[in-house]
Tab-separated table of C-alpha atoms in Angstrom:
chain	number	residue	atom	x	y	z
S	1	UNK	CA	4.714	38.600	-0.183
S	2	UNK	CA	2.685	37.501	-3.218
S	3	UNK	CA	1.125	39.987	-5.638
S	4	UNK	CA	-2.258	39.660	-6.165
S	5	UNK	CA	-1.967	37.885	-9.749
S	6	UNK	CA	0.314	34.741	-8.136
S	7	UNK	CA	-2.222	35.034	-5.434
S	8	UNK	CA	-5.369	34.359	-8.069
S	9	UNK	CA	-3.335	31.812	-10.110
S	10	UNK	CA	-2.485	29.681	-7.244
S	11	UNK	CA	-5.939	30.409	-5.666
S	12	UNK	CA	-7.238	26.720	-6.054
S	13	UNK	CA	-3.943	25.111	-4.624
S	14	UNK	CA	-4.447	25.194	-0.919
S	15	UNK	CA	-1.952	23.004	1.432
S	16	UNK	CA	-0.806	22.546	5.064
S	17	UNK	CA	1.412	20.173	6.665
S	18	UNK	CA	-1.355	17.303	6.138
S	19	UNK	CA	-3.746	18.482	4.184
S	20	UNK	CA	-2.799	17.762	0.760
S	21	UNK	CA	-5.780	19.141	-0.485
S	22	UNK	CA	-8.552	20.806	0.659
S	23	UNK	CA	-11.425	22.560	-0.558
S	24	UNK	CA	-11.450	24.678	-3.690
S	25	UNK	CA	-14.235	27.959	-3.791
S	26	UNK	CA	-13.668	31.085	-4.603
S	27	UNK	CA	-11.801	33.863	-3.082
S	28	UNK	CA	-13.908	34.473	0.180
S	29	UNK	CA	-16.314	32.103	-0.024
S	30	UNK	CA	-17.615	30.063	2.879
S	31	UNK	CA	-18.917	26.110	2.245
S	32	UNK	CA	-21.723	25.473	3.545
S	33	UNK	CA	-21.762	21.937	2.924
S	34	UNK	CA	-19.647	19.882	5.678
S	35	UNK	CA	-17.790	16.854	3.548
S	36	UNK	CA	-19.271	13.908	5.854
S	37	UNK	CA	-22.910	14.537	5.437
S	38	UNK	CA	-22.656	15.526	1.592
S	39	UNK	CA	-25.407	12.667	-0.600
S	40	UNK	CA	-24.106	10.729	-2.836
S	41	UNK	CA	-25.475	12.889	-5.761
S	42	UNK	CA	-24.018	15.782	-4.342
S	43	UNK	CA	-20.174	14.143	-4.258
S	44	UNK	CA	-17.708	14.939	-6.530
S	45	UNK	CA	-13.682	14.313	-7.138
S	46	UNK	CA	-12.095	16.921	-7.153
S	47	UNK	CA	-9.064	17.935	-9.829
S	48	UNK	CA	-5.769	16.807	-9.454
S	49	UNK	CA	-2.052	18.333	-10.075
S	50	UNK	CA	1.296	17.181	-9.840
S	51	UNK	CA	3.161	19.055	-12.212
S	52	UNK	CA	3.357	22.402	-10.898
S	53	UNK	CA	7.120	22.951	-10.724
S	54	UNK	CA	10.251	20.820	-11.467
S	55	UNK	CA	11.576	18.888	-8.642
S	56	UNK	CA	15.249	18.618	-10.150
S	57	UNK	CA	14.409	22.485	-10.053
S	58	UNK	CA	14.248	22.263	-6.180
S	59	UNK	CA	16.810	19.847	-5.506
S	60	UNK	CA	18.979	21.881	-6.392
S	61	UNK	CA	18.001	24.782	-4.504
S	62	UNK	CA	17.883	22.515	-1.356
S	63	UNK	CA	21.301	21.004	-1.819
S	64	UNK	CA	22.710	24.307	-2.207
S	65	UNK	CA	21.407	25.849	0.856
S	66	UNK	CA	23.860	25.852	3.848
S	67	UNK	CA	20.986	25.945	6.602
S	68	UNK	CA	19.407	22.783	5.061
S	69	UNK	CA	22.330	21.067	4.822
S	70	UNK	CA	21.545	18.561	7.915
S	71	UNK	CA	18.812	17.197	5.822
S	72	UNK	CA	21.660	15.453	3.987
S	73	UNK	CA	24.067	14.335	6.541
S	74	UNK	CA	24.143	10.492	7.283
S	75	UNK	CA	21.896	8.365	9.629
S	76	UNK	CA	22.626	9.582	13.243
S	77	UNK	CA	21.074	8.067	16.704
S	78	UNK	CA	19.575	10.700	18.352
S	79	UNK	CA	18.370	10.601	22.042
S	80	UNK	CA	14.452	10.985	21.566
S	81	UNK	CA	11.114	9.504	22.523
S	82	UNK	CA	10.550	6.971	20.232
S	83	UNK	CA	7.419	5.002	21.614
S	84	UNK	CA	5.652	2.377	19.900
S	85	UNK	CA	4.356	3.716	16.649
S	86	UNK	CA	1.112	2.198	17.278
S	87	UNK	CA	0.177	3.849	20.785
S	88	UNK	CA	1.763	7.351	18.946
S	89	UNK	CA	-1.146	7.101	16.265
S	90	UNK	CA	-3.368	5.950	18.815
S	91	UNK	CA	-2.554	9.146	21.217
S	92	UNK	CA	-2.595	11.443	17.894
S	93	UNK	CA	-6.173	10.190	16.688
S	94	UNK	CA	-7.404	10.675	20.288
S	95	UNK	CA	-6.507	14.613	20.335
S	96	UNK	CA	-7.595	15.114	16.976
S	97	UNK	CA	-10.909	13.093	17.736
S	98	UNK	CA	-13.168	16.021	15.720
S	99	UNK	CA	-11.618	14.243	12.371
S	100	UNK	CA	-10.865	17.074	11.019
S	101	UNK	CA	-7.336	17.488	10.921
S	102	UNK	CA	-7.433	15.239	7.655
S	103	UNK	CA	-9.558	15.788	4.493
S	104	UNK	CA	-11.528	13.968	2.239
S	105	UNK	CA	-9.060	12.754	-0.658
S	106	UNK	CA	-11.344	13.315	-3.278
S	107	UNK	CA	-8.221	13.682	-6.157
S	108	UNK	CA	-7.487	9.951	-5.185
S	109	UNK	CA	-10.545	9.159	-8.492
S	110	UNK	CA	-8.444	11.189	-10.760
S	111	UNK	CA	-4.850	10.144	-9.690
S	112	UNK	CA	-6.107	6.419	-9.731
S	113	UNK	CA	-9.113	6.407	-12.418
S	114	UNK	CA	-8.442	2.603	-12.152
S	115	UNK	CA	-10.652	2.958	-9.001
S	116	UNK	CA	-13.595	4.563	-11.116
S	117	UNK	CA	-14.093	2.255	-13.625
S	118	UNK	CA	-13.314	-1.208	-11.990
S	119	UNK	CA	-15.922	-3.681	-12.013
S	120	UNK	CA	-18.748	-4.333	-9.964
S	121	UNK	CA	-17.706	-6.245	-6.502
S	122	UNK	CA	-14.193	-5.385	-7.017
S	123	UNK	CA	-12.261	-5.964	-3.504
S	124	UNK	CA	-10.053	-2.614	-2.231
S	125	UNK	CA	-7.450	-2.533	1.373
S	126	UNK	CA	-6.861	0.449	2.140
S	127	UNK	CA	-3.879	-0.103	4.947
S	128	UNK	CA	-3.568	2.464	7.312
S	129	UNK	CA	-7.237	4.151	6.659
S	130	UNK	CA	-7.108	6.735	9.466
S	131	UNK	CA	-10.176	8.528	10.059
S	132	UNK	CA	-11.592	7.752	6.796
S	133	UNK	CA	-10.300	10.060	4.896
S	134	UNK	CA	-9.118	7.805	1.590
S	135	UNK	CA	-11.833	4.881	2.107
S	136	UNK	CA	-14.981	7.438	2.227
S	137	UNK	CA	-13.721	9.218	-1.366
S	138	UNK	CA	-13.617	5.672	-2.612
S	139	UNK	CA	-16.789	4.665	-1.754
S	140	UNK	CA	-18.571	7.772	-2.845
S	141	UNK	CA	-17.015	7.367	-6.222
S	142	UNK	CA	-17.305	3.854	-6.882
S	143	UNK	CA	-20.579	2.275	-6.157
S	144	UNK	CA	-19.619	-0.969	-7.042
S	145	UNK	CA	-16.467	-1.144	-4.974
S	146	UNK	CA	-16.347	-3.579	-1.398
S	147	UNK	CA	-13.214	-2.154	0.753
S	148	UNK	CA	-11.506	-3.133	3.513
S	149	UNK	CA	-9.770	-0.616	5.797
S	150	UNK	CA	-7.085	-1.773	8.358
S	151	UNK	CA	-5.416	0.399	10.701
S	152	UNK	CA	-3.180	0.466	14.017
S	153	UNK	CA	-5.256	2.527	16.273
S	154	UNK	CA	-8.386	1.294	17.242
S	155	UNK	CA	-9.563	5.482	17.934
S	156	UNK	CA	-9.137	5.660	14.554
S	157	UNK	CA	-10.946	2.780	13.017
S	158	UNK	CA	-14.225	4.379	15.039
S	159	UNK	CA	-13.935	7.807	13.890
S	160	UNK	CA	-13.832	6.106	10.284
S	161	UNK	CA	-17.154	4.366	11.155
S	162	UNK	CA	-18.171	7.372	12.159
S	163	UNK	CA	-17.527	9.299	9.605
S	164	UNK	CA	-18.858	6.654	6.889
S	165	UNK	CA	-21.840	6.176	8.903
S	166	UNK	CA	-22.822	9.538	8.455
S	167	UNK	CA	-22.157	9.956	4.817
S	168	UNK	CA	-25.969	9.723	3.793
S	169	UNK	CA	-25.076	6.381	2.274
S	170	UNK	CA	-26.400	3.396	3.091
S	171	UNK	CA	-24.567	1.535	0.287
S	172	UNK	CA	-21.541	2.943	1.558
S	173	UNK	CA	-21.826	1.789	4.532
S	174	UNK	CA	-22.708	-1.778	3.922
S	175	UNK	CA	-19.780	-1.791	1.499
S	176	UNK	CA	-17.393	-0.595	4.653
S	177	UNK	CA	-15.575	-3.503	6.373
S	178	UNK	CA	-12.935	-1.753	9.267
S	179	UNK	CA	-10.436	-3.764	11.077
S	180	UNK	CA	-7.414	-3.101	13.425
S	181	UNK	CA	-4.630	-4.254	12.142
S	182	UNK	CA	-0.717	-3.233	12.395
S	183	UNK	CA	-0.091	-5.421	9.061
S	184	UNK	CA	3.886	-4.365	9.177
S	185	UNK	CA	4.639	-6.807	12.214
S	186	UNK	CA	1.712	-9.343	12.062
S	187	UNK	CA	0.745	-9.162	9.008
S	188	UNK	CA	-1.910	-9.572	7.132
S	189	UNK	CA	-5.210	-11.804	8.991
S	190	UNK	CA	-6.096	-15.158	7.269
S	191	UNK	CA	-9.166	-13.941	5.824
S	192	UNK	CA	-8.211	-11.615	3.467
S	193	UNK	CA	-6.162	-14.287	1.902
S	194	UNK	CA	-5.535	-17.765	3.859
S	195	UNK	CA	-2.070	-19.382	4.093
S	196	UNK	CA	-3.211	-22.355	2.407
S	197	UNK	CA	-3.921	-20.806	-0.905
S	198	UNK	CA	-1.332	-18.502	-0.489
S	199	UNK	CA	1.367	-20.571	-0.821
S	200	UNK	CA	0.224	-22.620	-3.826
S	201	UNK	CA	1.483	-20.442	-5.934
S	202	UNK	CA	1.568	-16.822	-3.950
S	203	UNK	CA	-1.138	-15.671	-6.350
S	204	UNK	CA	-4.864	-15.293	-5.443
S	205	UNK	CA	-6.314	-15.711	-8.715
S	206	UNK	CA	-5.332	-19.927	-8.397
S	207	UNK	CA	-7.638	-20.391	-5.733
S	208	UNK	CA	-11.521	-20.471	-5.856
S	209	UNK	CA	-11.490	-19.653	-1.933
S	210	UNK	CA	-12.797	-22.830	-0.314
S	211	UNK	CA	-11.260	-25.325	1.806
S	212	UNK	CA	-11.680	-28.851	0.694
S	213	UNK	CA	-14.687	-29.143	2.791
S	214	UNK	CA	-16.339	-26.874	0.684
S	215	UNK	CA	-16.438	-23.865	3.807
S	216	UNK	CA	-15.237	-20.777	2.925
S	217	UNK	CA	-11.370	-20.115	3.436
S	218	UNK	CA	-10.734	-16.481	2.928
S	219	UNK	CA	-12.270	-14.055	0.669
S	220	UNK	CA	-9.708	-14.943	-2.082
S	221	UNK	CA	-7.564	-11.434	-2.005
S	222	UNK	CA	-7.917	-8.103	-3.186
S	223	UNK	CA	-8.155	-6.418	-6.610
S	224	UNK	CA	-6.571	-2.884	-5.099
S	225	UNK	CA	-4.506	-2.408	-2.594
S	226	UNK	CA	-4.254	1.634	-1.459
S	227	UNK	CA	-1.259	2.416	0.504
S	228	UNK	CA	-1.664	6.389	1.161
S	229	UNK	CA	0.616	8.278	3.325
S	230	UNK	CA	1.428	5.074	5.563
S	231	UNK	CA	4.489	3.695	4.358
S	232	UNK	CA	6.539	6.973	5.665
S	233	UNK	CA	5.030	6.448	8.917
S	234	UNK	CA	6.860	3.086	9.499
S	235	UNK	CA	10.241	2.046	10.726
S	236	UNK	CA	12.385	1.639	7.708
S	237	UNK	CA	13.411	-1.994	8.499
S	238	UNK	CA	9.288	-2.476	8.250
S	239	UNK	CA	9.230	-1.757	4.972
S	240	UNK	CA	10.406	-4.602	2.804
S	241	UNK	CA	7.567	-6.858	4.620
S	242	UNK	CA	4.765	-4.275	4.395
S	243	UNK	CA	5.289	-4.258	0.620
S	244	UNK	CA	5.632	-8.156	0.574
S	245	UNK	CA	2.476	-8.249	2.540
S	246	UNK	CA	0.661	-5.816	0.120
S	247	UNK	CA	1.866	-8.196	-2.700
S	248	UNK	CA	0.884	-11.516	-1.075
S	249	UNK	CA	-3.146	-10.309	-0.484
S	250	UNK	CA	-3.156	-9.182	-4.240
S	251	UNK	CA	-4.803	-10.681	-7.135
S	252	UNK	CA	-2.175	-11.605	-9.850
S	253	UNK	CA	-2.875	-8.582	-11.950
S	254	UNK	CA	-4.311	-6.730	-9.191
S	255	UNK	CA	-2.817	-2.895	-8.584
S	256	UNK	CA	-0.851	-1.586	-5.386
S	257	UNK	CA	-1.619	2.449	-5.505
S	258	UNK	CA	0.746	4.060	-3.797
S	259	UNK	CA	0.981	7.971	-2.477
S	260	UNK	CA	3.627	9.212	-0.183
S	261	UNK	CA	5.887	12.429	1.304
S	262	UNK	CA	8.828	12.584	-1.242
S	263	UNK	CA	11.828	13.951	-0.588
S	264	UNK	CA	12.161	17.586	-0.624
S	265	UNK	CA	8.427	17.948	0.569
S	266	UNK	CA	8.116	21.459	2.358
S	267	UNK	CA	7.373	19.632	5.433
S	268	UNK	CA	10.654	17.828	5.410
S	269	UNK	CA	12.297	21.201	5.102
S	270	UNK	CA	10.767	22.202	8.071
S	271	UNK	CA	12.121	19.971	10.784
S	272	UNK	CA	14.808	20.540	12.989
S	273	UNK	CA	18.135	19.188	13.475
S	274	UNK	CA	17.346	17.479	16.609
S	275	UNK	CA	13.815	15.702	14.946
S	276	UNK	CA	16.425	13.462	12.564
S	277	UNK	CA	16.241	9.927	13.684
S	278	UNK	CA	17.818	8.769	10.676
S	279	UNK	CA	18.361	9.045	6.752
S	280	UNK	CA	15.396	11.040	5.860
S	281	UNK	CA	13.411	9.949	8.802
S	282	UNK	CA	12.138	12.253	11.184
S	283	UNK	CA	10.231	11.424	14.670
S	284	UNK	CA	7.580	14.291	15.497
S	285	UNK	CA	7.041	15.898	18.891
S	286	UNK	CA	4.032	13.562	19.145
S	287	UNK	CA	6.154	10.214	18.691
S	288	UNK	CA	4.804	9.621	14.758
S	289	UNK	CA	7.236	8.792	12.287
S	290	UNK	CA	7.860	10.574	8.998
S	291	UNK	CA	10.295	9.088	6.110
S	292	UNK	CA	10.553	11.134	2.336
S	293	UNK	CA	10.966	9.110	-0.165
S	294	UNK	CA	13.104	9.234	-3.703
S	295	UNK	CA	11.725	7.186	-5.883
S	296	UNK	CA	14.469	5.018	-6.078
S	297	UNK	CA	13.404	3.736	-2.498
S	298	UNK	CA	10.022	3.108	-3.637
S	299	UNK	CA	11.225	1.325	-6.975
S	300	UNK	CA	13.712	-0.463	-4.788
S	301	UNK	CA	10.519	-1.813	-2.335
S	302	UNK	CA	8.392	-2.751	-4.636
S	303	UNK	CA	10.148	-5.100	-7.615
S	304	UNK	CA	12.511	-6.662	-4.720
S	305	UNK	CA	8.523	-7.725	-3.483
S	306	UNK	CA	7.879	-8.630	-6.914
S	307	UNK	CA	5.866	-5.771	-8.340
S	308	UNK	CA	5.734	-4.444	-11.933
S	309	UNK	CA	6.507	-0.650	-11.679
S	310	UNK	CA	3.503	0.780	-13.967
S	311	UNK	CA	3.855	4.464	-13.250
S	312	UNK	CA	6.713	6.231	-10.471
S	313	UNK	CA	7.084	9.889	-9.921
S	314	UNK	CA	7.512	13.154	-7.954
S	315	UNK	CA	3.848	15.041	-7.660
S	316	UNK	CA	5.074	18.639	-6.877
S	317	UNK	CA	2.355	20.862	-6.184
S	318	UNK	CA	2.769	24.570	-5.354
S	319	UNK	CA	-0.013	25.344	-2.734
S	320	UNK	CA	-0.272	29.060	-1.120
S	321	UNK	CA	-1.633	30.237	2.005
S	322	UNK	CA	-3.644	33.106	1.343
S	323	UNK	CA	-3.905	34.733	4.904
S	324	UNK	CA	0.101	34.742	4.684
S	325	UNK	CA	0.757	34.767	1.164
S	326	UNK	CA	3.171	32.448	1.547
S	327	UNK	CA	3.991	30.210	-1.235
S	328	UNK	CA	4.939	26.192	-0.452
S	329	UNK	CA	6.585	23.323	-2.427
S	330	UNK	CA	4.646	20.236	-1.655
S	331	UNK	CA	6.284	16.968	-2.977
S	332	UNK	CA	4.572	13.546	-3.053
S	333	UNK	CA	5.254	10.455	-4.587
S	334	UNK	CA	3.220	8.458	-6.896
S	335	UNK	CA	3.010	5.164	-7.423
S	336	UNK	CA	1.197	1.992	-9.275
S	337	UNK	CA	2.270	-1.454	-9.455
S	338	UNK	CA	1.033	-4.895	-10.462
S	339	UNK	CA	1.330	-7.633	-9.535
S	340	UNK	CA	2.382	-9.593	-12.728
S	341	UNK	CA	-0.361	-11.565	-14.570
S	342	UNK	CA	2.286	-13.937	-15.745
S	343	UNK	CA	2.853	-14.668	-11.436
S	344	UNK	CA	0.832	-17.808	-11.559
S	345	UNK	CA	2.423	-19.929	-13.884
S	346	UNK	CA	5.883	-18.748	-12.985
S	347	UNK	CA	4.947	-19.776	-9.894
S	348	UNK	CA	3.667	-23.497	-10.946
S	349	UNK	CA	6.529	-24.033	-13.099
S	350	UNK	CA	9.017	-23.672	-10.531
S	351	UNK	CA	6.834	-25.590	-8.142
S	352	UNK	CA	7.084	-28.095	-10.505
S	353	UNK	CA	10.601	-28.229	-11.029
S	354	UNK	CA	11.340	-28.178	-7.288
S	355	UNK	CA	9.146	-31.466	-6.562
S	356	UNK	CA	11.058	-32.861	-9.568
S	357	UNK	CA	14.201	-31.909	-7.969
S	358	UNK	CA	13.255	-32.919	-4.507
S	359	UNK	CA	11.608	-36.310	-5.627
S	360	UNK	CA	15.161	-36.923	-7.817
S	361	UNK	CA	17.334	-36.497	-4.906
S	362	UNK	CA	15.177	-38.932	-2.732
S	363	UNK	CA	14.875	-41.192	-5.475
S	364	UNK	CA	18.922	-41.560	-5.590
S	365	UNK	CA	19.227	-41.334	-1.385
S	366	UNK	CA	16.763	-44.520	-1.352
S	367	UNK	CA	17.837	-46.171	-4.621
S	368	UNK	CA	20.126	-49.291	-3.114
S	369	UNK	CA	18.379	-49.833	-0.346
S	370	UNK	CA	14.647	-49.814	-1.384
S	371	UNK	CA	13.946	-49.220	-5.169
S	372	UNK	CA	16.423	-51.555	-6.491
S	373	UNK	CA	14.131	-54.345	-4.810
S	374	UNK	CA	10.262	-52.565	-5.580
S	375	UNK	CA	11.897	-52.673	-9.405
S	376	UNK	CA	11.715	-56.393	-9.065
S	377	UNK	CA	8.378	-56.248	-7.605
S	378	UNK	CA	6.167	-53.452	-9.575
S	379	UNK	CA	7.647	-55.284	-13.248
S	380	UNK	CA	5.857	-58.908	-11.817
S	381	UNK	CA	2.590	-56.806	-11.546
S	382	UNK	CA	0.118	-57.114	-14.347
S	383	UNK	CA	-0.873	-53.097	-13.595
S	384	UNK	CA	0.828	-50.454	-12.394
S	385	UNK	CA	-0.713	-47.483	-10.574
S	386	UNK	CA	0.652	-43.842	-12.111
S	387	UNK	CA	3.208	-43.482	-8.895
S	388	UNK	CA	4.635	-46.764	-9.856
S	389	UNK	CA	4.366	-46.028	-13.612
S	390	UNK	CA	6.582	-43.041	-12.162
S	391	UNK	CA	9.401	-45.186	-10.160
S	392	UNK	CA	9.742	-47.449	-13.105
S	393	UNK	CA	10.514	-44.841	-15.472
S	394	UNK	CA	12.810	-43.162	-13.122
S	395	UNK	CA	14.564	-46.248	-12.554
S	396	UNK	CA	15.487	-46.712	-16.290
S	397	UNK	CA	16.517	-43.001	-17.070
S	398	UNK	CA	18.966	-42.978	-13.673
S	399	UNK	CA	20.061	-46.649	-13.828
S	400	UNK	CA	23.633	-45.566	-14.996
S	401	UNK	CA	23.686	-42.802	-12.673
């Protein structure tokens, strides 16, 4: 049980299972003000902690505990209900339809200021949006901001229009674009960033968006791409991709923001034996998916996709709950990454070189049975066009070869 001075110093640090933050008032006071209706004047963000103990601290005390000890046993194959993550999130949104089983993230402008003072028209996925709960913060706090919220249950996607729609903004609103999408199997859609410009150089700043027709390709990628409590809900094989995918709709220079259970997190302490599905993966009663990250993992993820690692780190928060006086550990992981400005031209260069390579080993495939007749014929022409100009040259630099 907690005194009453650990209870008032830990007052503002509320936290369940998956709320990692809720309100802050004082001791016994009701709000009166319910989050979704709140005016734009009236919104706030909200402050935000992450050093409140040391996680070496509680590794420690974890891997020294005989009854947790399970939690660090390899993968195992248990028998359980493991239906399509999709329809699980699907089923979950539909029996927590009032939206409130997940808060307003209104720390997300503090832990990611980046967000508050981008520019005007600056593009923002949020994958795996839920109810609303990341992309409404973000809109409230950023005026400027257009974002783009995917997710893989269609309930979900209309309690977020829902819940924007009644936020007493009309900008926000406008600036909301929803769509159902389970990006770690199909991707990506075309629109956010078209194959076609994709793959000149995988970077989205190359492109100016428009097919040679002059039409309108794709919107030309994202500045911001927020990844927020999603990743640990995914098959770990499904990872590598979903952080490829994240890379490929980015802007060279553009930011991945990433926030996610770490390992360690009270709710990871919590699960039983028979709820391991794997190596720190954990299938709820419901059929959702939980993984807890180190950030090794993470680090691993994102440079193998080609990200910068800008900031990586456990966010330990202690959090009490004051009708039990219980304290608990909560352990996140933070995250930003770039995508490297330098992307581009890496990327042309070694387009470059490849053609060269590819056009040198044709050249020498086709050399005694075509080009050592065109030399004849392009040296009796009075003018040469630059692909000629080309052949002729190679022909003297490779004629020993």
């Amino acid at each position: 049980m907690l005194m009453n001075g650990e209870v008032s110093a830990l007052h503002s640090r509320i936290g369940s299972e998956l709320f990692p933050f809720v309100w802050c008032l004082p001791f016994g006071e009701k709000s009166r003000i319910s989050p979704s209706t709140m005016s734009r004047k009236e919104w706030k963000a909200e402050n935000y902690y992450s050093k409140d103990f040391d996680w070496e601290r509680l590794r420690e005390e974890v891997e020294t505990d005989p009854s947790l000890h399970f939690h660090l046993l390899p993968e195992n194959t248990p028998n359980l209900n493991d239906e399509d993550s999709a329809v699980a999130w699907d089923k979950f949104h539909a029996r927590h339809s009032t939206g409130k089983f997940f808060k307003e993230r209104r720390y997300l402008l503090k832990e990611f200021p980046e967000l508050a003072s981008c520019e005007d028209n600056s593009k923002v996925l949020e994958v795996g949006c839920g109810n609303g709960s990341t992309a409404l913060p973000i809109l409230c706090g950023r005026e400027g901001i257009i974002l783009y919220a995917c997710d893989c249950s269609s309930t979900a996607l209309e309690k977020a229009k829902e819940i924007i729609s009644s936020a007493n903004s009309l900008s926000a609103n406008a600036r909301f674009n929803p769509f159902l999408c389970d990006f770690s199997t199909t991707g990506f859609p075309s629109w956010l960033a078209c194959n076609t410009c994709t793959s000149r150089c995988n970077g989205i700043d190359a492109f100016n968006s428009l097919c040679p027709d002059g039409t309108k390709c794709c919107i030309g990628g994202v500045d911001f791409v927020t990844l927020i409590f999603t990743l640990s809900a995914l098959p770990p094989d499904r990872m590598p991709k979903a952080i490829a995918q994240c890379f490929a709709v980015l802007k060279p220079g553009g930011l991945l923001l990433f926030r996610d259970y770490g390992l360690y997190d009270m709710t990871m302490l919590r699960f039983e034996p028979e709820n391991r599905i794997g190596y720190r993966e954990y299938l709820r009663s419901d059929g959702t998916r939980s993984y807890f990250f180190c950030l090794n993992t993470i680090r691993s993820l994102t440079t193998a996709a080609g990200f910068t690692v800008l900031e990586l780190e456990y966010c330990c928060v202690r959090s009490v709950n004051r009708r039990k006086g219980k304290i608990m550990n909560r352990v996140w992981v933070h995250g930003k990454f770039q995508k490297p400005t330098g992307y581009l031209k890496k990327s042309e260069e070694n387009k470059a070189k490849n053609d060269k390579e590819r056009l040198d080993s044709y050249y020498k495939r086709n050399y005694k049975d075509y080009f050592g007749l065109l030399e004849g014929e392009l040296k009796q022409k009075k003018e040469l066009s630059e692909s000629e100009n080309d052949i002729l040259e190679w022909l003297e630099r490779n004629r020993d070869n």
